[in-house]
XYZ file of C-alpha atoms in Angstrom:
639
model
C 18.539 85.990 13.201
C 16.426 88.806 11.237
C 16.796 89.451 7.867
C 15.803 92.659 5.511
C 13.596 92.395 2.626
C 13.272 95.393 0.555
C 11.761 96.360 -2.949
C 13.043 98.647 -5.746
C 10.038 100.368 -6.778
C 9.829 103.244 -9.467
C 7.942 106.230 -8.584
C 5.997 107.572 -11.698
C 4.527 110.650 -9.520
C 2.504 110.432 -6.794
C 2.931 108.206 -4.452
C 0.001 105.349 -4.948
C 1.341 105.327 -8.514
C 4.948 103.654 -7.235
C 5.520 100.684 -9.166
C 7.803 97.686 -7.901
C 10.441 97.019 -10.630
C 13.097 94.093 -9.002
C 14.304 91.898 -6.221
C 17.515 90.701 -5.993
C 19.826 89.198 -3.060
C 22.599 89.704 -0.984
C 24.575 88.147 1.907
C 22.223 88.324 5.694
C 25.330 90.172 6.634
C 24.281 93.217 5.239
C 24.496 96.337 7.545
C 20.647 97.896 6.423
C 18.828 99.874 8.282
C 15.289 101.978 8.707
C 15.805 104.857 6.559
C 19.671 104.162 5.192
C 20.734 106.096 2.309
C 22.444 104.896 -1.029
C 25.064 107.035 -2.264
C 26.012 106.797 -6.240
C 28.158 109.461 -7.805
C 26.779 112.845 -6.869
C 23.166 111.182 -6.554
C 21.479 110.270 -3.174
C 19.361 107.107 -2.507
C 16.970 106.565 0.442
C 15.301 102.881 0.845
C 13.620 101.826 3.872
C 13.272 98.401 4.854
C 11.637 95.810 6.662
C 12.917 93.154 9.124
C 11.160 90.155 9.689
C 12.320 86.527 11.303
C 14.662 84.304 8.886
C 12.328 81.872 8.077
C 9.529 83.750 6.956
C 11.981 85.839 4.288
C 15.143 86.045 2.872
C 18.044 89.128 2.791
C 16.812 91.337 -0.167
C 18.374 94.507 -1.330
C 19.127 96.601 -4.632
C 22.863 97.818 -5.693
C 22.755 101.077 -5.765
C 24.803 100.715 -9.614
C 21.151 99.978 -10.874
C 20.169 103.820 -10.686
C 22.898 105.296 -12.599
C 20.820 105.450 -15.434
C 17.598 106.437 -13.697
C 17.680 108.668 -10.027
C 14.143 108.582 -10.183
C 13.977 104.860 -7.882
C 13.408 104.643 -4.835
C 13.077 101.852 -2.472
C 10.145 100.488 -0.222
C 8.869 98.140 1.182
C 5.227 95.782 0.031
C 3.773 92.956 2.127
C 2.976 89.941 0.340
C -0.651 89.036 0.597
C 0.613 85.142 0.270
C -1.015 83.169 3.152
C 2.162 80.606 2.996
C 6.159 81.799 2.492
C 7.708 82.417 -1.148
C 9.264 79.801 -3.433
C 12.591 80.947 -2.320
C 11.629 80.809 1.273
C 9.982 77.389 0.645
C 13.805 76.505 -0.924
C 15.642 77.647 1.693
C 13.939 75.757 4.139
C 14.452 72.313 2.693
C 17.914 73.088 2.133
C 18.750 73.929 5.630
C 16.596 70.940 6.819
C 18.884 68.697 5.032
C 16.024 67.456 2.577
C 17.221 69.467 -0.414
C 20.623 69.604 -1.715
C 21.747 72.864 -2.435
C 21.601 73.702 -6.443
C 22.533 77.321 -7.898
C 20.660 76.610 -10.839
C 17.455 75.613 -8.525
C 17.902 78.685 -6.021
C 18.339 81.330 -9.578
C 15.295 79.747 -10.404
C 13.440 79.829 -6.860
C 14.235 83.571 -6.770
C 13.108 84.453 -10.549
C 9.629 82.961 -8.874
C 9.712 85.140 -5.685
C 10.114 87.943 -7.766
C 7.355 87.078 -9.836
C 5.313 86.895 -6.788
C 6.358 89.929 -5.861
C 5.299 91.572 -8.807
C 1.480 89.911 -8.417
C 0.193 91.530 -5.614
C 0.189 94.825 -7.770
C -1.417 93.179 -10.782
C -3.742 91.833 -8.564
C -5.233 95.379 -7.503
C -4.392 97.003 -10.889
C -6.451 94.238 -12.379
C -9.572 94.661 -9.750
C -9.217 98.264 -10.733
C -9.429 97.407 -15.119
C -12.475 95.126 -14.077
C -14.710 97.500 -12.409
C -13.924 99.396 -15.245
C -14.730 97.174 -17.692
C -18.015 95.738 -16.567
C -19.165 99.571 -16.590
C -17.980 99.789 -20.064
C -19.702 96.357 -20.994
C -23.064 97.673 -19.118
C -22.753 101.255 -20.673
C -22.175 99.413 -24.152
C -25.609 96.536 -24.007
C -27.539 99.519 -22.917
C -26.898 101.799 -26.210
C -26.661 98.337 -28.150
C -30.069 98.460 -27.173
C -31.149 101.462 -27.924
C -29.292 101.940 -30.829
C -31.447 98.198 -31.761
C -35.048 100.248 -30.515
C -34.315 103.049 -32.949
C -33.254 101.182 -35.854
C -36.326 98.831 -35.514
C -39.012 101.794 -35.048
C -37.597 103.257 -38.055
C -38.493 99.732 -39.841
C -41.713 100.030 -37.971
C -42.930 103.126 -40.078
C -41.044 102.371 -43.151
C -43.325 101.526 -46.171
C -41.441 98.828 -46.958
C -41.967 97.225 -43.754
C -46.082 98.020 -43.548
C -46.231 96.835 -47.438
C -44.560 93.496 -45.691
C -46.737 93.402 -42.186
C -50.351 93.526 -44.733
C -49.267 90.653 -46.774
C -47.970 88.428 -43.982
C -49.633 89.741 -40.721
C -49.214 86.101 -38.885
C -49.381 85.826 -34.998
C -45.577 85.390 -33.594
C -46.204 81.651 -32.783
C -43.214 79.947 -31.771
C -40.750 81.509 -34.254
C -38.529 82.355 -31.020
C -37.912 78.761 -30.240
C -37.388 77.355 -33.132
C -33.660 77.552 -33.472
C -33.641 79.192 -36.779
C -31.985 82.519 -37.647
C -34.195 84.740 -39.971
C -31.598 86.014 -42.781
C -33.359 89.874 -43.192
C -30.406 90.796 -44.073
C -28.476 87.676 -45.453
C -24.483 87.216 -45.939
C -22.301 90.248 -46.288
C -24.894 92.901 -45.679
C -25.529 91.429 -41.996
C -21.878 91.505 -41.466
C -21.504 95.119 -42.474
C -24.490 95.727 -40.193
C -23.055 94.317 -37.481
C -19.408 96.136 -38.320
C -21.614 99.533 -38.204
C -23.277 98.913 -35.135
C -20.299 98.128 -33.493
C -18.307 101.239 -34.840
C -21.224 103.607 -33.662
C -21.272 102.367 -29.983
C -17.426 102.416 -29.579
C -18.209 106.011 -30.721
C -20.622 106.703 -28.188
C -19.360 105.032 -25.246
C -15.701 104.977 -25.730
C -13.088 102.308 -26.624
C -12.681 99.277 -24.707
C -10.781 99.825 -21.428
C -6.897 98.871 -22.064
C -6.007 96.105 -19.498
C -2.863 96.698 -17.632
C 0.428 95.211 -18.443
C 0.521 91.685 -17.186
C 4.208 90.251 -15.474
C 6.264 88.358 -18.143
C 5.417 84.531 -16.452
C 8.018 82.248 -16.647
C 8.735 78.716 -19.096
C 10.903 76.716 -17.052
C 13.105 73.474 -19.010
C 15.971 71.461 -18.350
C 16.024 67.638 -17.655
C 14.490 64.720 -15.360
C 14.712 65.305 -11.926
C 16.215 68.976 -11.902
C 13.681 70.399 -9.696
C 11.330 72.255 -12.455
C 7.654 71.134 -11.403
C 9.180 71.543 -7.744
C 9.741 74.725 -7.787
C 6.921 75.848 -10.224
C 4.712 74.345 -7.419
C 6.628 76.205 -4.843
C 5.271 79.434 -6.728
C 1.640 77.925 -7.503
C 1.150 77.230 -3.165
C 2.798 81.000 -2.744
C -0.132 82.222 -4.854
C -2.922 81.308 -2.575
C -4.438 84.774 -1.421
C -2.424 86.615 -3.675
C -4.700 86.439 -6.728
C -8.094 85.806 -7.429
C -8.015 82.686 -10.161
C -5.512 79.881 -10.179
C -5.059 76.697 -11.835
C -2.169 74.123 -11.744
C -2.922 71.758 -14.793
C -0.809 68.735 -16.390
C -0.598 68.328 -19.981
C -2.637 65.084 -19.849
C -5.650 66.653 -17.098
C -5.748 70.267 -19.515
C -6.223 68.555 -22.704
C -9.209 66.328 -21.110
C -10.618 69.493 -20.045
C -10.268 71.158 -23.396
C -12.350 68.288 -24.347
C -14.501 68.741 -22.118
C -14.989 72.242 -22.062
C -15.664 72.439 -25.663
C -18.546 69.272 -25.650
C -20.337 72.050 -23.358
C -19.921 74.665 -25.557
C -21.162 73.175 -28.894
C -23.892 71.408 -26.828
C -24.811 74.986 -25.550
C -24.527 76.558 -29.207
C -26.710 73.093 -30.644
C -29.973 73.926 -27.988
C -29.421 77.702 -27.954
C -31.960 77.332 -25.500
C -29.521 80.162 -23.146
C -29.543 82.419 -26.422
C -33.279 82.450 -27.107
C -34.209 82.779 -23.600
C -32.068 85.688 -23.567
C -33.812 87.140 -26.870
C -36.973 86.848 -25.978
C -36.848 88.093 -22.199
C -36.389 91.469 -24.025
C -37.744 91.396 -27.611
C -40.881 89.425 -26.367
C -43.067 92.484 -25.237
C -42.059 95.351 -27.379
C -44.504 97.583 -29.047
C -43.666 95.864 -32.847
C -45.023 93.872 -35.144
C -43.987 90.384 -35.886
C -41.511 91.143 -38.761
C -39.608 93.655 -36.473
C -39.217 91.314 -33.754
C -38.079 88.917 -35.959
C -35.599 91.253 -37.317
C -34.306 92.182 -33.805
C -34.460 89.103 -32.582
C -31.921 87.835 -35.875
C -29.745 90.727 -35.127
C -29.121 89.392 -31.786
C -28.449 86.243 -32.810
C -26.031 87.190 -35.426
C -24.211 89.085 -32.488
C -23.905 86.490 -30.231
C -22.489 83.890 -33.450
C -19.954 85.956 -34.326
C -18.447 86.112 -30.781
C -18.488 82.223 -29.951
C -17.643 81.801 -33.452
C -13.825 80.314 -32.443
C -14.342 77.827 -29.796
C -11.020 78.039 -28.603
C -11.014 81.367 -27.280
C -14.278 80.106 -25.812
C -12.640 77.615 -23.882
C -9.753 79.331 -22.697
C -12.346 81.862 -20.865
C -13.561 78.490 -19.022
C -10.482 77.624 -17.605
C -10.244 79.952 -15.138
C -13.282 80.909 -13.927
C -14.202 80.026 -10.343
C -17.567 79.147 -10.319
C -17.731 79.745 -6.594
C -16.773 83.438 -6.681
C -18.041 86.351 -8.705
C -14.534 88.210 -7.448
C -12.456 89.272 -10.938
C -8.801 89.895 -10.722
C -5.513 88.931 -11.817
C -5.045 85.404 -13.040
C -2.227 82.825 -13.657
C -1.776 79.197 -15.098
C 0.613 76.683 -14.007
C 0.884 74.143 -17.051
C 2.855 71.563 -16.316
C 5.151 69.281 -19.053
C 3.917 71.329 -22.153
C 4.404 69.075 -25.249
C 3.061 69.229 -28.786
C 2.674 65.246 -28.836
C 0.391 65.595 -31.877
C -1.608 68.540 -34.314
C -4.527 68.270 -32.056
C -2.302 69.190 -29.241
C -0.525 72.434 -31.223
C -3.739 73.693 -32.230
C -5.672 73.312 -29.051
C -2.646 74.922 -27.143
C -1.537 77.434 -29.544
C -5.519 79.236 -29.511
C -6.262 78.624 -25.526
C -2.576 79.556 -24.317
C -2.984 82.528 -27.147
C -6.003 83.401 -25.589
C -5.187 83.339 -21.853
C -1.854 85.307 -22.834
C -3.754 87.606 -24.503
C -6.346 88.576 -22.050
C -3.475 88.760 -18.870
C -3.325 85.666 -17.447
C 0.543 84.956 -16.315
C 1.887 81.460 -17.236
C 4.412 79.539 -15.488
C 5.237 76.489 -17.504
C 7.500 73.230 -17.504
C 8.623 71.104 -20.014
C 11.562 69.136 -21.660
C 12.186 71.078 -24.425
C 12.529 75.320 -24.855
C 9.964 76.386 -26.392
C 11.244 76.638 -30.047
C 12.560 72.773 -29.670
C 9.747 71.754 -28.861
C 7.961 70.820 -32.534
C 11.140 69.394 -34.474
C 9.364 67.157 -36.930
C 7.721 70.581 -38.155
C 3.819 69.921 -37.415
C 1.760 72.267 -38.411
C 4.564 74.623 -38.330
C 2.694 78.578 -39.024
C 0.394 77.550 -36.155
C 3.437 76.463 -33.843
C 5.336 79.683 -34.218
C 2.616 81.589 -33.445
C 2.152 79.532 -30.217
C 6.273 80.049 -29.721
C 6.220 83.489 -30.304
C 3.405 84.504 -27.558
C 4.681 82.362 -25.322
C 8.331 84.557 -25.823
C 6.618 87.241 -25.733
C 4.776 86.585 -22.140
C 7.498 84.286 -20.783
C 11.018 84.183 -19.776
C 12.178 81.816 -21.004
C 14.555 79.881 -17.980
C 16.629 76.588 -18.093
C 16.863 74.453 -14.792
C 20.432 74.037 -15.855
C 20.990 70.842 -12.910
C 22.524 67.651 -14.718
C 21.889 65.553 -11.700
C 18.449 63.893 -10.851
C 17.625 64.738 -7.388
C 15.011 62.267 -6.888
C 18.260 59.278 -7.419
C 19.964 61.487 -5.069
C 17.350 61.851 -2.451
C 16.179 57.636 -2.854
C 19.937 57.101 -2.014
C 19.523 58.593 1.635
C 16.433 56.771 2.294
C 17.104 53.061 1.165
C 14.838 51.504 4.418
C 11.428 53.530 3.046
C 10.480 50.941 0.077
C 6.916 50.499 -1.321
C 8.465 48.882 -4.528
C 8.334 45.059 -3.977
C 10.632 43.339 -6.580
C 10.869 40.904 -7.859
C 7.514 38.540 -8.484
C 8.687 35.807 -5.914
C 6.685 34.389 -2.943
C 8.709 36.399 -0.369
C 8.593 39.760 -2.088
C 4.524 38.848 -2.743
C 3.602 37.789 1.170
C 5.332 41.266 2.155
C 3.641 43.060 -0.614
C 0.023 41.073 0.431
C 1.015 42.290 4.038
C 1.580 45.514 3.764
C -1.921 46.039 2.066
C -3.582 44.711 5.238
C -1.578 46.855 7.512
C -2.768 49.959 5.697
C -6.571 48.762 5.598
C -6.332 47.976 8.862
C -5.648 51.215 9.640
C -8.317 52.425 7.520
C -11.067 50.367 9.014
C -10.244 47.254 7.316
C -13.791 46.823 5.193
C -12.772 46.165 1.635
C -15.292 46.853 -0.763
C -16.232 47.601 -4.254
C -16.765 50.215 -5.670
C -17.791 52.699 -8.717
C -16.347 56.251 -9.459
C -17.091 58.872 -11.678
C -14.849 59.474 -14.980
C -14.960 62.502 -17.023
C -17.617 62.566 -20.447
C -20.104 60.389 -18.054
C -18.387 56.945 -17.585
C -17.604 56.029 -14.590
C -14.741 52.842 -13.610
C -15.462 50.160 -11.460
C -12.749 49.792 -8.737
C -12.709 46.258 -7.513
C -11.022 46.881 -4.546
C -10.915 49.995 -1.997
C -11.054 51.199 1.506
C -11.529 54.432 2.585
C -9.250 56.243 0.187
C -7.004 53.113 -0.517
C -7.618 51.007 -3.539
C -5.803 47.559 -5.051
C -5.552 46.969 -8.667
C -3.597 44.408 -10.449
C -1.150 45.502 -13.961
C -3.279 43.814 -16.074
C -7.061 45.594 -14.901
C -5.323 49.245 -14.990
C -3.281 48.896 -18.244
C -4.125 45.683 -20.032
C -7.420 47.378 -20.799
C -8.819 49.920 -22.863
C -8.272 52.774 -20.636
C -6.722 56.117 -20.472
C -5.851 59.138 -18.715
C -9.141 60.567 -17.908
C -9.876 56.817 -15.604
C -6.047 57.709 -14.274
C -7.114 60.870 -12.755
C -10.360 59.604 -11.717
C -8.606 57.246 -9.385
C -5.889 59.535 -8.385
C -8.542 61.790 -6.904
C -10.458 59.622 -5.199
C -7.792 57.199 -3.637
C -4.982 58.812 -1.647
C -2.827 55.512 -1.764
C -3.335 52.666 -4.562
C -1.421 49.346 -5.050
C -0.893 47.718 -8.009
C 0.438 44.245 -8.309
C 1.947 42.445 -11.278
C 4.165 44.656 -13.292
C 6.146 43.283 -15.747
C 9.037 44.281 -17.563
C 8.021 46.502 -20.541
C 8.737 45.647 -23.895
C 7.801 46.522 -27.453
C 5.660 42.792 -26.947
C 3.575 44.834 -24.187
C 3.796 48.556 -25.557
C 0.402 49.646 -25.378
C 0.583 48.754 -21.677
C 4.487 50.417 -21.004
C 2.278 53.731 -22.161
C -0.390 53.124 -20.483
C 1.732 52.754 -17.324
C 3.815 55.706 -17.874
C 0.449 57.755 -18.109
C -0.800 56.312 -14.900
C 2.510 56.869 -12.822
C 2.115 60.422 -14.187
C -1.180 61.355 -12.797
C -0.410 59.320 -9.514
C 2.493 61.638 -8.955
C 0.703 64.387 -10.174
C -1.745 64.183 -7.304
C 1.178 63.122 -4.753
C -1.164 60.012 -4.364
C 0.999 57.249 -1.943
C 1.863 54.135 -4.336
C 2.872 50.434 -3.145
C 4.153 48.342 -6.262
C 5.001 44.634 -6.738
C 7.170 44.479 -10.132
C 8.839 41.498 -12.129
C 12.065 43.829 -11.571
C 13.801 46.875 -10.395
C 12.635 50.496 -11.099
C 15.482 51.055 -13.142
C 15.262 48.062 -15.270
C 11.313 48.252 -16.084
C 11.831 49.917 -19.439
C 14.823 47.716 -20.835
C 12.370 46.756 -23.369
C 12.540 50.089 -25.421
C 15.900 48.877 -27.465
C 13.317 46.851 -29.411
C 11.704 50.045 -30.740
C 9.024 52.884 -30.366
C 7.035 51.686 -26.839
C 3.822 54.033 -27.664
C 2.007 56.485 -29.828
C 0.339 59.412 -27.730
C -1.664 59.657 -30.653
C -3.917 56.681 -30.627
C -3.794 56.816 -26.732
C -4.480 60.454 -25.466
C -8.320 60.021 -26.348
C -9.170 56.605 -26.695
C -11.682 56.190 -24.007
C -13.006 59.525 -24.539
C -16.389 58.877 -26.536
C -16.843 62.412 -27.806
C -12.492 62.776 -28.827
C -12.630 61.503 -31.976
C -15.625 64.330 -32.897
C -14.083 66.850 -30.538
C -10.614 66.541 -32.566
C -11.798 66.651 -36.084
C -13.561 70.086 -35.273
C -11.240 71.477 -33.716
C -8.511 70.794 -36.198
C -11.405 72.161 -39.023
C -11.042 75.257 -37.089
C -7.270 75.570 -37.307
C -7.614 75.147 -40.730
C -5.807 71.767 -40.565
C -6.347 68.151 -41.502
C -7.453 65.754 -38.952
C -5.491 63.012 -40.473
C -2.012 62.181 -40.359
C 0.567 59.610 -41.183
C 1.247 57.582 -37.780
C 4.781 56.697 -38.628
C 5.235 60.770 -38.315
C 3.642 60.291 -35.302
C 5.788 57.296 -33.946
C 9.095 59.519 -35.449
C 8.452 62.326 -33.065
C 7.730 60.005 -29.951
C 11.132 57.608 -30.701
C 14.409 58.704 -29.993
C 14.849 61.864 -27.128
C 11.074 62.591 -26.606
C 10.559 58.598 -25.979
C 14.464 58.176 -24.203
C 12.668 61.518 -22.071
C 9.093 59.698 -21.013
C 11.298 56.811 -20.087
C 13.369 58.576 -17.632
C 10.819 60.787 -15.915
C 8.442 57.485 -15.281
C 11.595 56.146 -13.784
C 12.654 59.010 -11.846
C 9.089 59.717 -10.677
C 9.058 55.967 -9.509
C 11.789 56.647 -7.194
C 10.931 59.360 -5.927
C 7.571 57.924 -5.015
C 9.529 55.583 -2.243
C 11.069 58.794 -0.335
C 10.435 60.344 2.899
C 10.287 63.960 1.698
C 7.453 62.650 -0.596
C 5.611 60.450 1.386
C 5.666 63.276 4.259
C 3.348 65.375 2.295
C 1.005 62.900 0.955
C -1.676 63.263 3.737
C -1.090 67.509 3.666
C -1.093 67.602 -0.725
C -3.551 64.918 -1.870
C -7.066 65.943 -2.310
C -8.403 63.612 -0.769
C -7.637 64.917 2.523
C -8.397 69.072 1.356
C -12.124 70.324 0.825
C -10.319 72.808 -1.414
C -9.243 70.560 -4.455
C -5.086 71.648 -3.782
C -4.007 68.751 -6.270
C -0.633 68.404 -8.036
C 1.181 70.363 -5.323
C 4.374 68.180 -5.111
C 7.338 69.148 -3.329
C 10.098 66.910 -5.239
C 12.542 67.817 -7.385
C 11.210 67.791 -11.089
C-alpha cells in the first residue's frame, strides 16, 4: 500500500523563496495523483505529490477550502532530512503493532509534531543562511571596534593632557595586565556613555545587527499521568536527528543541575579573568603607546566584555546548546521535559534561560502537569512568572493531551507474566528476587565488584555493587542517605539495569526517603534504565502513607548534595531582584494537595510501566550505556 504526502507551501515570488505553511490528513483512500489539480470557485489549484511505502509516511493532503482567501498557494512536495520516520509515523506503527492503543487526543498531538518537523528543515537552512551572516557582521563589527579603539587612543596619545600625565608617571607597564583590576579612566556614568557611543558609531558604520528569521511556534504539551505526553514529545526529539544542528532533551531535575553547573563555570571564568586578559593583551600588548594609553584601552575592553556577561542567565542559556564537538551553527530546539516552578529559584532560573533561548530562536517542545498559566498558583514571584508565561505563549502552542486513561495501567494489564517488582518482603518473593540478580550477572560475566563513579560539582558515589552496567543497591544506601538527584543521574548513566532491595511503604514517618525515591524512579525512567525491585508491597499501595500529610519539600531537596547550590541560588535570586529566603510552609502549601496527589501518581505509573514489554524492548536500543552518542531520555511509553 503507498500513500501520498504532500505540503502546502506559499510562494512569496520566486521559486527558492516558497515557504511550507501546513500539513494536515486525510483518508489513504484518496484518489491523488502527479500533477492533479484543485478546483475552488473560479480558481485553479495544481499540487504535486509524492508516493512513498506506508510505513515510512502517512496520507497527507490540503482542502482545497484553505485557498479561498489566498490563490497565491501552491502545493509541493519537501523531503525530510530526518534519518528515522516522524512522530506520527512512529504512532502509527505502534498502533498497528498492537503495542499502542489508539487515542485521538495522542494521534492530534503526534501530527501537531510532524508538522512541526516539517516546518524545521526550512529553519534549519534559513538559520545556516542568518549565521554566515552574522559572524560577518560580528567580524566586520571587532574590526572597526578596533579601529575606532586605535583612533581614539592616538588622539589621547598627542593630547596634552595625556603627555602632562605620561612625564609625571612614566612607569614601565609591569604586570598591570594581570592583575585583575579594571583602571576607572573614565569612572561610573561617563564609561557607560562611552561605551553607549562607541556602540552607536559602529552600528552606524557597519550596519544593524542581522534580523534572525522567524523561528516555528514549538509546542507546550499538558494533560495527566500516563496520557502519552513525554512519549510523543520523544517521538519528535528522535525525528530531529539530522534535521537540525543542536538538540537537547533535558528533565526538569538534569536542566536545573546543569544551570548549576553551568553558572559555577561562568563566575569561576569571570573570578580568574585569566580568558579576558589574555585576550587584552594579545592585542594591546605591542602597540606603539605609552603605558597610560594601554591602560586606557586595555579598561575599555574590559568594561565591554562586563557589560555583556553582566546577566548570567542569558550566559547560561547560550551554554546549553552548544555542541562542543561541532563548529556547525543552525537551527536549534529544546525538549524540556515536566516543567514546574517547584520553588523561586526554579521561576527565576527558567524564566531568564527559557527567555533567552526563546529569544535567540531556539524552538521548545515542553511537558508538564499544569498549562502554563496554572502552573505558579500560590503566586511566587509573580511579575517574573508572567513574563516566563507570556514568552512561552508567545513561542508555544499551547496543546492538552486531553486522554483520561493511563496507558501505562493499560499496557501492564496485557503483560502480567513480565514482573521485575518482587512484593512483598517474604522469603519466597526475596530467593526469586536474589535469583534473578545472578541470572543477569551471569550473563554479564558474573564478576561483582565495587566500584566509584563520577557525580556532577566533583563528587563522585561509591557503588557497592556492579557488573558490567548492572548495579545492586539496597532502599536504605540510595535514599536513607543524604543524596540527591545529581548521584540519581550519575547512576542512571552508568548502569543500564539497577536493583534495589528493601522498599518500604512510604509514609510521612519516612518522607524524606518517599522523595528521595520518587526522584530516583524519575531519572531511572528518564534514561529507560531496566529496574528489578523487591518492595514491602504493591506498586499501587507504596504511597498510602501520604493521607498523613505533605511527603516532601523540593525545596530543601533539589540541591542538597550540591556543595556550590546554596551560593549558586542566593546569586542568582540577587540577580532577579528577589529574596533568597522564603517561608517553607509556602513551600510545603504548593507541593501538598494536586502538585503532591500529581508526583504520587506519575512515580506510580512510571513504576508500572517499568515492568512492560514495550519498555523493556527498548532498553538495550535507548539507554546510553549501550550508544557512543549520549541518546538518553528517549522513552517510548505513554507519558
Amino acid at each position: 500500500m503507498e500513500a501520498v504526502a504532500v505540503v502546502v507551501m506559499e510562494e512569496e515570488g520566486e521559486a527558492e523563496e516558497v515557504k511550507p505553511v501546513l500539513l494536515l490528513p486525510v483518508s489513504s483512500s484518496s484518489s491523488i495523483t502527479k500533477s492533479s489539480s484543485y478546483d475552488h470557485h473560479d480558481d485553479s489549484y495544481t499540487c504535486s505529490v509524492w508516493k512513498r511505502p506506508r510505513h515510512h509516511g502517512c496520507t497527507f493532503v490540503f482542502p482545497p477550502e484553505i485557498f479561498h482567501q489566498n490563490p497565491n498557494f501552491r502545493i509541493n512536495v519537501i523531503r525530510s532530512c530526518s534519518k528515522r520516520p516522524g512522530p506520527l509515523v512512529q504512532y502509527e506503527n505502534l498502533v498497528e503493532k498492537g503495542k499502542l492503543r489508539h487515542d485521538p487526543h495522542q494521534e492530534k498531538v503526534a501530527l501537531e509534531l510532524e508538522n512541526l518537523l516539517g516546518s524545521l528543515v526550512q529553519y534549519e537552512k534559513d538559520m545556516e543562511e542568518y549565521h554566515v551572516k552574522l559572524d560577518k557582521w560580528k567580524k566586520a563589527k571587532e574590526q572597526e571596534h578596533r579601529r575606532l579603539l586605535m583612533k581614539e587612543a592616538e588622539q589621547k596619545q598627542h593630547s596634552d593632557l595625556w603627555e602632562a600625565v605620561k612625564k609625571k608617571r612614566n612607569r614601565f607597564v609591569g604586570n598591570w595586565m594581570f592583575r585583575g583590576k579594571s583602571v576607572d579612566v573614565e569612572p561610573g556614568v561617563g564609561k557607560w556613555v562611552s561605551y553607549l557611543n562607541r556602540e552607536r558609531k559602529l552600528n552606524s558604520l557597519v550596519g544593524q545587527r542581522p534580523v534572525a528569521p522567524a523561528a516555528p511556534k514549538g509546542l507546550y504539551l499538558y494533560g495527566n499521568v500516563g496520557s502519552g505526553k513525554t512519549m510523543l514529545m520523544d517521538m519528535f526529539y528522535n525525528a530531529t536527528e539530522g534535521v537540525v544542528s543542536h538538540r537537547r532533551r533535558f528533565h526538569f531535575h538534569e536542566a536545573m543541575l546543569e544551570i548549576h553547573a553551568h553558572m559555577h563555570m561562568i563566575w569561576k571564568k569571570q573570578v580568574e579573568q585569566k580568558s579576558l586578559q589574555s585576550s587584552i593583551s594579545s592585542w594591546i600588548m605591542n602597540l606603539p603607546f605609552d603605558t597610560k594609553v594601554k591602560e586606557w584601552l586595555a579598561s575599555e575592553e574590559r568594561y565591554k566584555e562586563e557589560v555583556q556577561m553582566k546577566s548570567i542567565l542569558p550566559s547560561v542559556a547560550d551554554m546549553f546548546l552548544v555542541d562542543q564537538q561541532t563548529d556547525k551553527r543552525g537551527a536549534s530546539i529544546l525538549c524540556f521535559d515536566e516543567i514546574q516552578t517547584v520553588d523561586v529559584f526554579a521561576i527565576v532560573a527558567l524564566s531568564g534561560i527559557v527567555s533567552r533561548m526563546l529569544s535567540t530562536g531556539t524552538v521548545l517542545v515542553a511537558t508538564s502537569n499544569r498549562a502554563p498559566r496554572d502552573l505558579n498558583q500560590d503566586g511566587m514571584q509573580r511579575e517574573i512568572f508572567l513574563k516566563l508565561v507570556d514568552k512561552l505563549e508567545e513561542n508555544c502552542q499551547n496543546v492538552v493531551v486531553g486522554s483520561e486513561v493511563d496507558y501505562r495501567r493499560l499496557i501492564a494489564q496485557r503483560s502480567i507474566n513480565q514482573v521485575h517488582y518482587f512484593w512483598p518482603l517474604e522469603g519466597s518473593t526475596i530467593m526469586e528476587f536474589d535469583k534473578m540478580w545472578r541470572e543477569v550477572i551471569n550473563e554479564c560475566g558474573g564478576r561483582v565488584t565495587s566500584k566509584t563513579i563520577p557525580v556532577m560539582f566533583g563528587r563522585t558515589l561509591n557503588v557497592p555493587e556492579s557488573c558490567d552496567g548492572v548495579a545492586w543497591f539496597s532502599f536504605e544506601y540510595l535514599c536513607g542517605r543524604p543524596v540527591g538527584s545529581a548521584d540519581y543521574i550519575a547512576i542512571a548513566k552508568n548502569y543500564h539495569t539497577v536493583f534495589i532491595s528493601g522498599i518500604p511503604m512510604m509514609s510521612m514517618r519516612i518522607r524524606d526517603k518517599a522523595r528521595r525515591f520518587i526522584t530516583l524512579i524519575d531519572e531511572l525512567y528518564n534514561h529507560h534504565c531496566r529496574l528489578f525491585c523487591s518492595a514491602a508491597c504493591s506498586i499501587d499501595d507504596l504511597f498510602q502513607g501520604t493521607e498523613e500529610g505533605t511527603l516532601f519539600d523540593m525545596e530543601s531537596f533539589q540541591f542538597e548534595t550540591e556543595t556550590e547550590g546554596g551560593k549558586l541560588r542566593r546569586d542568582v535570586l540577587s540577580e532577579g531582584s528577589v529574596g533568597s529566603g522564603g517561608s517553607p510552609a509556602g513551600i510545603i502549601s504548593l507541593l501538598s494537595g494536586q502538585e503532591e496527589m500529581f508526583a504520587f501518581r506519575r512515580a506510580v505509573s512510571r513504576l508500572i510501566e517499568m515492568q512492560t514489554p514495550l519498555y523493556l524492548e527498548g532498553f538495550r536500543h535507548l539507554h546510553p550505556y549501550f550508544q557512543k552518542v549520549d541518546t538518553s531520555n528517549t522513552s517510548m511509553i505513554q507519558e
